[in-house]
């Protein structure tokens, strides 16, 4: 076979005949090496499209969210917030006298003893 008809695969000699184009001219590679090159190119193009989609999605999310500023932290505010939450919890746990006077047996069982009430009050005031 003449050198002009032989596959021009770059990495090792290939004795196959070069494939024909639709217009009758010769491709540089044989059908086997063209198929392999096309498969590699397809994988590369798919990976690149996926990366571009991810980059566009990240840019869109960043644009929609804008710049996120950190929330300033003040330790004193944190302590005051905890005390407010503790007092609200105590209010939920300690029934009002108006609620417990005409309540049912389950409400009476849920009422706290004086010791439990005192403990809760000392816990909330110590924070």
mmCIF file of N, CA and C in Angstrom:
data_model
loop_
_atom_site.group_PDB
_atom_site.id
_atom_site.type_symbol
_atom_site.label_atom_id
_atom_site.label_comp_id
_atom_site.label_asym_id
_atom_site.label_seq_id
_atom_site.Cartn_x
_atom_site.Cartn_y
_atom_site.Cartn_z
ATOM 1 N N UNK A 1 0.864 -1.170 0.000
ATOM 2 C CA UNK A 1 0.000 0.000 0.000
ATOM 3 C C UNK A 1 0.911 1.233 0.000
ATOM 4 N N UNK A 2 0.523 2.230 -0.774
ATOM 5 C CA UNK A 2 1.354 3.430 -0.860
ATOM 6 C C UNK A 2 1.227 4.251 0.411
ATOM 7 N N UNK A 3 2.236 5.072 0.656
ATOM 8 C CA UNK A 3 2.274 5.899 1.865
ATOM 9 C C UNK A 3 1.131 6.914 1.874
ATOM 10 N N UNK A 4 0.664 7.332 0.710
ATOM 11 C CA UNK A 4 -0.415 8.314 0.614
ATOM 12 C C UNK A 4 -1.750 7.733 1.073
ATOM 13 N N UNK A 5 -1.914 6.417 0.978
ATOM 14 C CA UNK A 5 -3.169 5.780 1.375
ATOM 15 C C UNK A 5 -3.141 5.235 2.805
ATOM 16 N N UNK A 6 -1.974 5.270 3.443
ATOM 17 C CA UNK A 6 -1.822 4.677 4.770
ATOM 18 C C UNK A 6 -2.266 5.655 5.863
ATOM 19 N N UNK A 7 -2.858 5.105 6.944
ATOM 20 C CA UNK A 7 -3.349 5.888 8.092
ATOM 21 C C UNK A 7 -2.220 6.730 8.682
ATOM 22 N N UNK A 8 -2.507 7.970 9.030
ATOM 23 C CA UNK A 8 -1.505 8.900 9.559
ATOM 24 C C UNK A 8 -1.597 9.021 11.083
ATOM 25 N N UNK A 9 -1.958 7.937 11.755
ATOM 26 C CA UNK A 9 -2.044 7.937 13.220
ATOM 27 C C UNK A 9 -0.688 8.351 13.781
ATOM 28 N N UNK A 10 -0.663 9.296 14.720
ATOM 29 C CA UNK A 10 0.578 9.935 15.147
ATOM 30 C C UNK A 10 1.402 9.113 16.132
ATOM 31 N N UNK A 11 0.795 8.266 16.914
ATOM 32 C CA UNK A 11 1.519 7.659 18.029
ATOM 33 C C UNK A 11 2.196 6.334 17.708
ATOM 34 N N UNK A 12 1.767 5.652 16.679
ATOM 35 C CA UNK A 12 2.456 4.434 16.239
ATOM 36 C C UNK A 12 2.037 4.149 14.797
ATOM 37 N N UNK A 13 2.829 3.402 14.106
ATOM 38 C CA UNK A 13 2.484 3.115 12.699
ATOM 39 C C UNK A 13 1.209 2.275 12.596
ATOM 40 N N UNK A 14 0.363 2.643 11.662
ATOM 41 C CA UNK A 14 -0.872 1.899 11.410
ATOM 42 C C UNK A 14 -0.886 1.564 9.916
ATOM 43 N N UNK A 15 -1.075 0.300 9.626
ATOM 44 C CA UNK A 15 -1.024 -0.139 8.225
ATOM 45 C C UNK A 15 -2.397 -0.115 7.545
ATOM 46 N N UNK A 16 -3.423 0.349 8.253
ATOM 47 C CA UNK A 16 -4.771 0.395 7.663
ATOM 48 C C UNK A 16 -4.867 1.512 6.626
ATOM 49 N N UNK A 17 -5.826 1.349 5.732
ATOM 50 C CA UNK A 17 -6.058 2.341 4.687
ATOM 51 C C UNK A 17 -6.858 3.510 5.261
ATOM 52 N N UNK A 18 -6.515 4.730 4.812
ATOM 53 C CA UNK A 18 -7.229 5.923 5.274
ATOM 54 C C UNK A 18 -8.688 5.857 4.837
ATOM 55 N N UNK A 19 -9.576 6.346 5.699
ATOM 56 C CA UNK A 19 -11.015 6.337 5.407
ATOM 57 C C UNK A 19 -11.343 7.402 4.365
ATOM 58 N N UNK A 20 -12.454 7.191 3.674
ATOM 59 C CA UNK A 20 -12.896 8.140 2.654
ATOM 60 C C UNK A 20 -13.923 9.110 3.227
ATOM 61 N N UNK A 21 -13.813 10.377 2.799
ATOM 62 C CA UNK A 21 -14.816 11.379 3.157
ATOM 63 C C UNK A 21 -16.013 11.219 2.226
ATOM 64 N N UNK A 22 -17.090 11.928 2.520
ATOM 65 C CA UNK A 22 -18.289 11.856 1.670
ATOM 66 C C UNK A 22 -18.026 12.393 0.269
ATOM 67 N N UNK A 23 -17.107 13.358 0.177
ATOM 68 C CA UNK A 23 -16.820 13.944 -1.136
ATOM 69 C C UNK A 23 -15.776 13.146 -1.921
ATOM 70 N N UNK A 24 -15.306 12.022 -1.365
ATOM 71 C CA UNK A 24 -14.369 11.157 -2.077
ATOM 72 C C UNK A 24 -12.921 11.353 -1.683
ATOM 73 N N UNK A 25 -12.585 12.419 -0.982
ATOM 74 C CA UNK A 25 -11.206 12.636 -0.530
ATOM 75 C C UNK A 25 -10.904 11.701 0.635
ATOM 76 N N UNK A 26 -9.641 11.630 0.994
ATOM 77 C CA UNK A 26 -9.213 10.762 2.088
ATOM 78 C C UNK A 26 -9.111 11.546 3.401
ATOM 79 N N UNK A 27 -9.587 10.921 4.493
ATOM 80 C CA UNK A 27 -9.322 11.445 5.835
ATOM 81 C C UNK A 27 -7.858 11.170 6.150
ATOM 82 N N UNK A 28 -7.361 11.726 7.220
ATOM 83 C CA UNK A 28 -5.974 11.452 7.621
ATOM 84 C C UNK A 28 -5.863 10.104 8.329
ATOM 85 N N UNK A 29 -6.955 9.621 8.941
ATOM 86 C CA UNK A 29 -6.918 8.402 9.747
ATOM 87 C C UNK A 29 -7.770 7.304 9.126
ATOM 88 N N UNK A 30 -7.499 6.083 9.549
ATOM 89 C CA UNK A 30 -8.341 4.956 9.146
ATOM 90 C C UNK A 30 -9.653 5.006 9.925
ATOM 91 N N UNK A 31 -10.602 4.166 9.575
ATOM 92 C CA UNK A 31 -11.920 4.169 10.226
ATOM 93 C C UNK A 31 -11.800 3.855 11.721
ATOM 94 N N UNK A 32 -10.920 2.905 12.083
ATOM 95 C CA UNK A 32 -10.751 2.533 13.490
ATOM 96 C C UNK A 32 -10.249 3.721 14.313
ATOM 97 N N UNK A 33 -9.187 4.381 13.856
ATOM 98 C CA UNK A 33 -8.624 5.500 14.613
ATOM 99 C C UNK A 33 -9.546 6.724 14.594
ATOM 100 N N UNK A 34 -10.294 6.908 13.522
ATOM 101 C CA UNK A 34 -11.285 8.000 13.492
ATOM 102 C C UNK A 34 -12.371 7.760 14.533
ATOM 103 N N UNK A 35 -12.865 6.525 14.629
ATOM 104 C CA UNK A 35 -13.900 6.200 15.624
ATOM 105 C C UNK A 35 -13.390 6.445 17.042
ATOM 106 N N UNK A 36 -12.150 6.023 17.304
ATOM 107 C CA UNK A 36 -11.582 6.238 18.643
ATOM 108 C C UNK A 36 -11.401 7.724 18.932
ATOM 109 N N UNK A 37 -10.905 8.481 17.962
ATOM 110 C CA UNK A 37 -10.704 9.921 18.142
ATOM 111 C C UNK A 37 -12.046 10.625 18.367
ATOM 112 N N UNK A 38 -13.065 10.212 17.629
ATOM 113 C CA UNK A 38 -14.394 10.805 17.804
ATOM 114 C C UNK A 38 -14.970 10.483 19.176
ATOM 115 N N UNK A 39 -14.754 9.266 19.675
ATOM 116 C CA UNK A 39 -15.260 8.889 21.001
ATOM 117 C C UNK A 39 -14.579 9.717 22.089
ATOM 118 N N UNK A 40 -13.257 9.886 21.975
ATOM 119 C CA UNK A 40 -12.518 10.694 22.956
ATOM 120 C C UNK A 40 -13.007 12.140 22.900
ATOM 121 N N UNK A 41 -13.203 12.659 21.700
ATOM 122 C CA UNK A 41 -13.679 14.035 21.540
ATOM 123 C C UNK A 41 -15.079 14.208 22.127
ATOM 124 N N UNK A 42 -15.925 13.208 21.959
ATOM 125 C CA UNK A 42 -17.285 13.270 22.500
ATOM 126 C C UNK A 42 -17.259 13.336 24.027
ATOM 127 N N UNK A 43 -16.412 12.513 24.656
ATOM 128 C CA UNK A 43 -16.281 12.527 26.119
ATOM 129 C C UNK A 43 -15.768 13.889 26.583
ATOM 130 N N UNK A 44 -14.751 14.417 25.905
ATOM 131 C CA UNK A 44 -14.187 15.710 26.265
ATOM 132 C C UNK A 44 -15.228 16.822 26.133
ATOM 133 N N UNK A 45 -15.968 16.828 25.032
ATOM 134 C CA UNK A 45 -16.976 17.868 24.804
ATOM 135 C C UNK A 45 -18.088 17.790 25.842
ATOM 136 N N UNK A 46 -18.501 16.580 26.212
ATOM 137 C CA UNK A 46 -19.539 16.412 27.236
ATOM 138 C C UNK A 46 -19.055 16.944 28.577
ATOM 139 N N UNK A 47 -17.825 16.609 28.941
ATOM 140 C CA UNK A 47 -17.256 17.088 30.202
ATOM 141 C C UNK A 47 -17.167 18.617 30.202
ATOM 142 N N UNK A 48 -16.728 19.192 29.101
ATOM 143 C CA UNK A 48 -16.590 20.651 29.003
ATOM 144 C C UNK A 48 -17.958 21.336 29.098
ATOM 145 N N UNK A 49 -18.977 20.783 28.444
ATOM 146 C CA UNK A 49 -20.326 21.365 28.540
ATOM 147 C C UNK A 49 -20.825 21.323 29.973
ATOM 148 N N UNK A 50 -20.587 20.200 30.668
ATOM 149 C CA UNK A 50 -21.008 20.059 32.059
ATOM 150 C C UNK A 50 -20.306 21.105 32.939
ATOM 151 N N UNK A 51 -18.998 21.311 32.727
ATOM 152 C CA UNK A 51 -18.254 22.307 33.492
ATOM 153 C C UNK A 51 -18.782 23.713 33.216
ATOM 154 N N UNK A 52 -19.061 24.013 31.969
ATOM 155 C CA UNK A 52 -19.591 25.343 31.624
ATOM 156 C C UNK A 52 -20.961 25.571 32.251
ATOM 157 N N UNK A 53 -21.827 24.534 32.234
ATOM 158 C CA UNK A 53 -23.141 24.663 32.880
ATOM 159 C C UNK A 53 -22.986 24.931 34.369
ATOM 160 N N UNK A 54 -22.066 24.201 35.017
ATOM 161 C CA UNK A 54 -21.834 24.388 36.452
ATOM 162 C C UNK A 54 -21.332 25.801 36.736
ATOM 163 N N UNK A 55 -20.401 26.298 35.915
ATOM 164 C CA UNK A 55 -19.882 27.652 36.097
ATOM 165 C C UNK A 55 -20.989 28.689 35.928
ATOM 166 N N UNK A 56 -21.836 28.519 34.897
ATOM 167 C CA UNK A 56 -22.937 29.471 34.692
ATOM 168 C C UNK A 56 -23.906 29.435 35.863
ATOM 169 N N UNK A 57 -24.197 28.216 36.373
ATOM 170 C CA UNK A 57 -25.111 28.072 37.507
ATOM 171 C C UNK A 57 -24.531 28.752 38.750
ATOM 172 N N UNK A 58 -23.221 28.572 38.997
ATOM 173 C CA UNK A 58 -22.582 29.194 40.155
ATOM 174 C C UNK A 58 -22.609 30.715 40.042
ATOM 175 N N UNK A 59 -22.362 31.238 38.843
ATOM 176 C CA UNK A 59 -22.409 32.687 38.643
ATOM 177 C C UNK A 59 -23.815 33.223 38.882
ATOM 178 N N UNK A 60 -24.826 32.492 38.404
ATOM 179 C CA UNK A 60 -26.207 32.917 38.587
ATOM 180 C C UNK A 60 -26.584 32.912 40.062
ATOM 181 N N UNK A 61 -26.209 31.858 40.776
ATOM 182 C CA UNK A 61 -26.511 31.777 42.208
ATOM 183 C C UNK A 61 -25.809 32.905 42.951
ATOM 184 N N UNK A 62 -24.546 33.162 42.617
ATOM 185 C CA UNK A 62 -23.808 34.242 43.272
ATOM 186 C C UNK A 62 -24.466 35.592 42.982
ATOM 187 N N UNK A 63 -24.939 35.767 41.756
ATOM 188 C CA UNK A 63 -25.595 37.026 41.387
ATOM 189 C C UNK A 63 -26.919 37.187 42.134
ATOM 190 N N UNK A 64 -27.684 36.095 42.247
ATOM 191 C CA UNK A 64 -28.976 36.162 42.928
ATOM 192 C C UNK A 64 -28.820 36.370 44.429
ATOM 193 N N UNK A 65 -27.834 35.721 45.028
ATOM 194 C CA UNK A 65 -27.636 35.848 46.470
ATOM 195 C C UNK A 65 -26.952 37.150 46.843
ATOM 196 N N UNK A 66 -26.140 37.664 45.957
ATOM 197 C CA UNK A 66 -25.392 38.863 46.274
ATOM 198 C C UNK A 66 -24.272 38.532 47.237
ATOM 199 N N UNK A 67 -23.642 39.578 47.736
ATOM 200 C CA UNK A 67 -22.546 39.370 48.674
ATOM 201 C C UNK A 67 -23.130 39.148 50.060
ATOM 202 N N UNK A 68 -22.736 38.067 50.699
ATOM 203 C CA UNK A 68 -23.243 37.736 52.028
ATOM 204 C C UNK A 68 -22.318 38.360 53.064
ATOM 205 N N UNK A 69 -22.876 39.228 53.878
ATOM 206 C CA UNK A 69 -22.115 39.885 54.934
ATOM 207 C C UNK A 69 -22.221 39.076 56.211
ATOM 208 N N UNK A 70 -21.131 38.963 56.970
ATOM 209 C CA UNK A 70 -21.209 38.242 58.241
ATOM 210 C C UNK A 70 -22.039 39.022 59.253
ATOM 211 N N UNK A 71 -22.732 38.296 60.112
ATOM 212 C CA UNK A 71 -23.550 38.913 61.143
ATOM 213 C C UNK A 71 -22.636 39.322 62.291
ATOM 214 N N UNK A 72 -22.678 40.593 62.707
ATOM 215 C CA UNK A 72 -21.821 41.001 63.822
ATOM 216 C C UNK A 72 -22.237 40.282 65.101
ATOM 217 N N UNK A 73 -21.264 39.928 65.930
ATOM 218 C CA UNK A 73 -21.526 39.188 67.158
ATOM 219 C C UNK A 73 -21.139 40.049 68.343
ATOM 220 N N UNK A 74 -22.063 40.185 69.273
ATOM 221 C CA UNK A 74 -21.809 40.906 70.520
ATOM 222 C C UNK A 74 -22.153 39.953 71.650
ATOM 223 N N UNK A 75 -21.182 39.583 72.452
ATOM 224 C CA UNK A 75 -21.378 38.611 73.524
ATOM 225 C C UNK A 75 -22.442 39.034 74.520
ATOM 226 N N UNK A 76 -22.532 40.336 74.816
ATOM 227 C CA UNK A 76 -23.532 40.806 75.790
ATOM 228 C C UNK A 76 -24.943 40.593 75.261
ATOM 229 N N UNK A 77 -25.156 40.835 73.990
ATOM 230 C CA UNK A 77 -26.473 40.620 73.398
ATOM 231 C C UNK A 77 -26.849 39.151 73.475
ATOM 232 N N UNK A 78 -25.880 38.277 73.262
ATOM 233 C CA UNK A 78 -26.119 36.833 73.326
ATOM 234 C C UNK A 78 -26.613 36.443 74.718
ATOM 235 N N UNK A 79 -25.999 36.956 75.766
ATOM 236 C CA UNK A 79 -26.401 36.630 77.143
ATOM 237 C C UNK A 79 -27.810 37.145 77.415
ATOM 238 N N UNK A 80 -28.106 38.366 76.971
ATOM 239 C CA UNK A 80 -29.441 38.928 77.183
ATOM 240 C C UNK A 80 -30.492 38.102 76.448
ATOM 241 N N UNK A 81 -30.177 37.670 75.240
ATOM 242 C CA UNK A 81 -31.110 36.838 74.483
ATOM 243 C C UNK A 81 -31.362 35.524 75.200
ATOM 244 N N UNK A 82 -30.309 34.909 75.746
ATOM 245 C CA UNK A 82 -30.468 33.649 76.472
ATOM 246 C C UNK A 82 -31.350 33.836 77.700
ATOM 247 N N UNK A 83 -31.173 34.954 78.412
ATOM 248 C CA UNK A 83 -31.996 35.214 79.594
ATOM 249 C C UNK A 83 -33.458 35.401 79.193
ATOM 250 N N UNK A 84 -33.704 36.079 78.086
ATOM 251 C CA UNK A 84 -35.075 36.282 77.622
ATOM 252 C C UNK A 84 -35.711 34.942 77.251
ATOM 253 N N UNK A 85 -34.953 34.090 76.593
ATOM 254 C CA UNK A 85 -35.479 32.772 76.217
ATOM 255 C C UNK A 85 -35.758 31.946 77.459
ATOM 256 N N UNK A 86 -34.842 31.975 78.445
ATOM 257 C CA UNK A 86 -35.042 31.212 79.680
ATOM 258 C C UNK A 86 -36.284 31.682 80.424
ATOM 259 N N UNK A 87 -36.511 32.991 80.474
ATOM 260 C CA UNK A 87 -37.695 33.483 81.181
ATOM 261 C C UNK A 87 -38.973 33.095 80.435
ATOM 262 N N UNK A 88 -38.929 33.084 79.111
ATOM 263 C CA UNK A 88 -40.097 32.650 78.345
ATOM 264 C C UNK A 88 -40.376 31.168 78.582
ATOM 265 N N UNK A 89 -39.320 30.357 78.658
ATOM 266 C CA UNK A 89 -39.495 28.930 78.940
ATOM 267 C C UNK A 89 -40.088 28.728 80.332
ATOM 268 N N UNK A 90 -39.638 29.514 81.302
ATOM 269 C CA UNK A 90 -40.171 29.401 82.660
ATOM 270 C C UNK A 90 -41.651 29.772 82.672
ATOM 271 N N UNK A 91 -42.022 30.796 81.906
ATOM 272 C CA UNK A 91 -43.432 31.188 81.831
ATOM 273 C C UNK A 91 -44.280 30.061 81.244
ATOM 274 N N UNK A 92 -43.722 29.329 80.303
ATOM 275 C CA UNK A 92 -44.463 28.217 79.715
ATOM 276 C C UNK A 92 -44.602 27.050 80.692
ATOM 277 N N UNK A 93 -43.579 26.828 81.502
ATOM 278 C CA UNK A 93 -43.589 25.689 82.418
ATOM 279 C C UNK A 93 -44.361 25.962 83.705
ATOM 280 N N UNK A 94 -44.394 27.213 84.148
ATOM 281 C CA UNK A 94 -45.078 27.558 85.398
ATOM 282 C C UNK A 94 -46.478 28.041 85.050
ATOM 283 N N UNK A 95 -47.510 27.308 85.457
ATOM 284 C CA UNK A 95 -48.882 27.711 85.107
ATOM 285 C C UNK A 95 -49.324 28.928 85.924
ATOM 286 N N UNK A 96 -50.194 29.736 85.298
ATOM 287 C CA UNK A 96 -50.796 30.861 86.021
ATOM 288 C C UNK A 96 -51.766 30.324 87.056
ATOM 289 N N UNK A 97 -52.007 31.106 88.106
ATOM 290 C CA UNK A 97 -52.942 30.670 89.148
ATOM 291 C C UNK A 97 -54.363 30.586 88.597
ATOM 292 N N UNK A 98 -54.704 31.418 87.612
ATOM 293 C CA UNK A 98 -56.051 31.377 87.043
ATOM 294 C C UNK A 98 -56.272 30.086 86.254
ATOM 295 N N UNK A 99 -55.214 29.553 85.636
ATOM 296 C CA UNK A 99 -55.351 28.329 84.858
ATOM 297 C C UNK A 99 -55.456 27.106 85.749
ATOM 298 N N UNK A 100 -54.732 27.067 86.849
ATOM 299 C CA UNK A 100 -54.684 25.855 87.662
ATOM 300 C C UNK A 100 -55.858 25.743 88.625
ATOM 301 N N UNK A 101 -56.602 26.832 88.881
ATOM 302 C CA UNK A 101 -57.690 26.765 89.861
ATOM 303 C C UNK A 101 -58.872 25.944 89.366
ATOM 304 N N UNK A 102 -59.243 26.065 88.111
ATOM 305 C CA UNK A 102 -60.416 25.333 87.636
ATOM 306 C C UNK A 102 -60.051 24.267 86.638
ATOM 307 N N UNK A 103 -58.838 23.735 86.695
ATOM 308 C CA UNK A 103 -58.377 22.797 85.688
ATOM 309 C C UNK A 103 -58.754 21.372 86.007
ATOM 310 N N UNK A 104 -58.458 20.495 85.076
ATOM 311 C CA UNK A 104 -58.753 19.075 85.237
ATOM 312 C C UNK A 104 -57.615 18.390 85.988
ATOM 313 N N UNK A 105 -57.737 17.047 86.149
ATOM 314 C CA UNK A 105 -56.712 16.280 86.853
ATOM 315 C C UNK A 105 -55.377 16.299 86.106
ATOM 316 N N UNK A 106 -55.416 16.284 84.770
ATOM 317 C CA UNK A 106 -54.163 16.287 84.009
ATOM 318 C C UNK A 106 -53.445 17.617 84.158
ATOM 319 N N UNK A 107 -54.199 18.718 84.244
ATOM 320 C CA UNK A 107 -53.569 20.018 84.458
ATOM 321 C C UNK A 107 -52.977 20.097 85.853
ATOM 322 N N UNK A 108 -53.649 19.533 86.831
ATOM 323 C CA UNK A 108 -53.133 19.544 88.202
ATOM 324 C C UNK A 108 -51.864 18.699 88.289
ATOM 325 N N UNK A 109 -51.811 17.591 87.558
ATOM 326 C CA UNK A 109 -50.623 16.741 87.572
ATOM 327 C C UNK A 109 -49.457 17.441 86.881
ATOM 328 N N UNK A 110 -49.761 18.313 85.927
ATOM 329 C CA UNK A 110 -48.715 19.023 85.211
ATOM 330 C C UNK A 110 -48.184 20.213 85.993
ATOM 331 N N UNK A 111 -48.874 20.647 87.032
ATOM 332 C CA UNK A 111 -48.430 21.795 87.823
ATOM 333 C C UNK A 111 -47.136 21.441 88.543
ATOM 334 N N UNK A 112 -46.262 22.435 88.697
ATOM 335 C CA UNK A 112 -44.967 22.220 89.342
ATOM 336 C C UNK A 112 -45.090 22.354 90.854
ATOM 337 N N UNK A 113 -44.248 21.617 91.552
ATOM 338 C CA UNK A 113 -44.204 21.765 93.007
ATOM 339 C C UNK A 113 -43.454 23.053 93.335
ATOM 340 N N UNK A 114 -43.513 23.468 94.606
ATOM 341 C CA UNK A 114 -42.833 24.705 95.010
ATOM 342 C C UNK A 114 -41.328 24.585 94.813
ATOM 343 N N UNK A 115 -40.778 23.409 95.070
ATOM 344 C CA UNK A 115 -39.340 23.197 94.893
ATOM 345 C C UNK A 115 -38.926 23.309 93.432
ATOM 346 N N UNK A 116 -39.735 22.728 92.536
ATOM 347 C CA UNK A 116 -39.437 22.807 91.111
ATOM 348 C C UNK A 116 -39.536 24.244 90.614
ATOM 349 N N UNK A 117 -40.538 24.935 91.104
ATOM 350 C CA UNK A 117 -40.739 26.325 90.708
ATOM 351 C C UNK A 117 -39.575 27.188 91.180
ATOM 352 N N UNK A 118 -39.140 26.984 92.425
ATOM 353 C CA UNK A 118 -38.020 27.755 92.967
ATOM 354 C C UNK A 118 -36.741 27.462 92.181
ATOM 355 N N UNK A 119 -36.537 26.198 91.823
ATOM 356 C CA UNK A 119 -35.353 25.819 91.055
ATOM 357 C C UNK A 119 -35.337 26.534 89.702
ATOM 358 N N UNK A 120 -36.476 26.537 89.026
ATOM 359 C CA UNK A 120 -36.546 27.203 87.727
ATOM 360 C C UNK A 120 -36.286 28.697 87.850
ATOM 361 N N UNK A 121 -36.820 29.303 88.879
ATOM 362 C CA UNK A 121 -36.626 30.741 89.060
ATOM 363 C C UNK A 121 -35.166 31.062 89.359
ATOM 364 N N UNK A 122 -34.485 30.234 90.145
ATOM 365 C CA UNK A 122 -33.072 30.499 90.441
ATOM 366 C C UNK A 122 -32.212 30.257 89.207
ATOM 367 N N UNK A 123 -32.572 29.279 88.390
ATOM 368 C CA UNK A 123 -31.811 29.001 87.172
ATOM 369 C C UNK A 123 -31.914 30.164 86.193
ATOM 370 N N UNK A 124 -33.096 30.722 86.020
ATOM 371 C CA UNK A 124 -33.262 31.814 85.057
ATOM 372 C C UNK A 124 -32.631 33.094 85.563
ATOM 373 N N UNK A 125 -32.614 33.320 86.846
ATOM 374 C CA UNK A 125 -32.027 34.557 87.358
ATOM 375 C C UNK A 125 -30.508 34.472 87.410
ATOM 376 N N UNK A 126 -29.920 33.284 87.470
ATOM 377 C CA UNK A 126 -28.464 33.155 87.537
ATOM 378 C C UNK A 126 -27.811 33.338 86.170
ATOM 379 N N UNK A 127 -28.549 33.210 85.094
ATOM 380 C CA UNK A 127 -27.974 33.379 83.746
ATOM 381 C C UNK A 127 -27.831 34.828 83.496
#
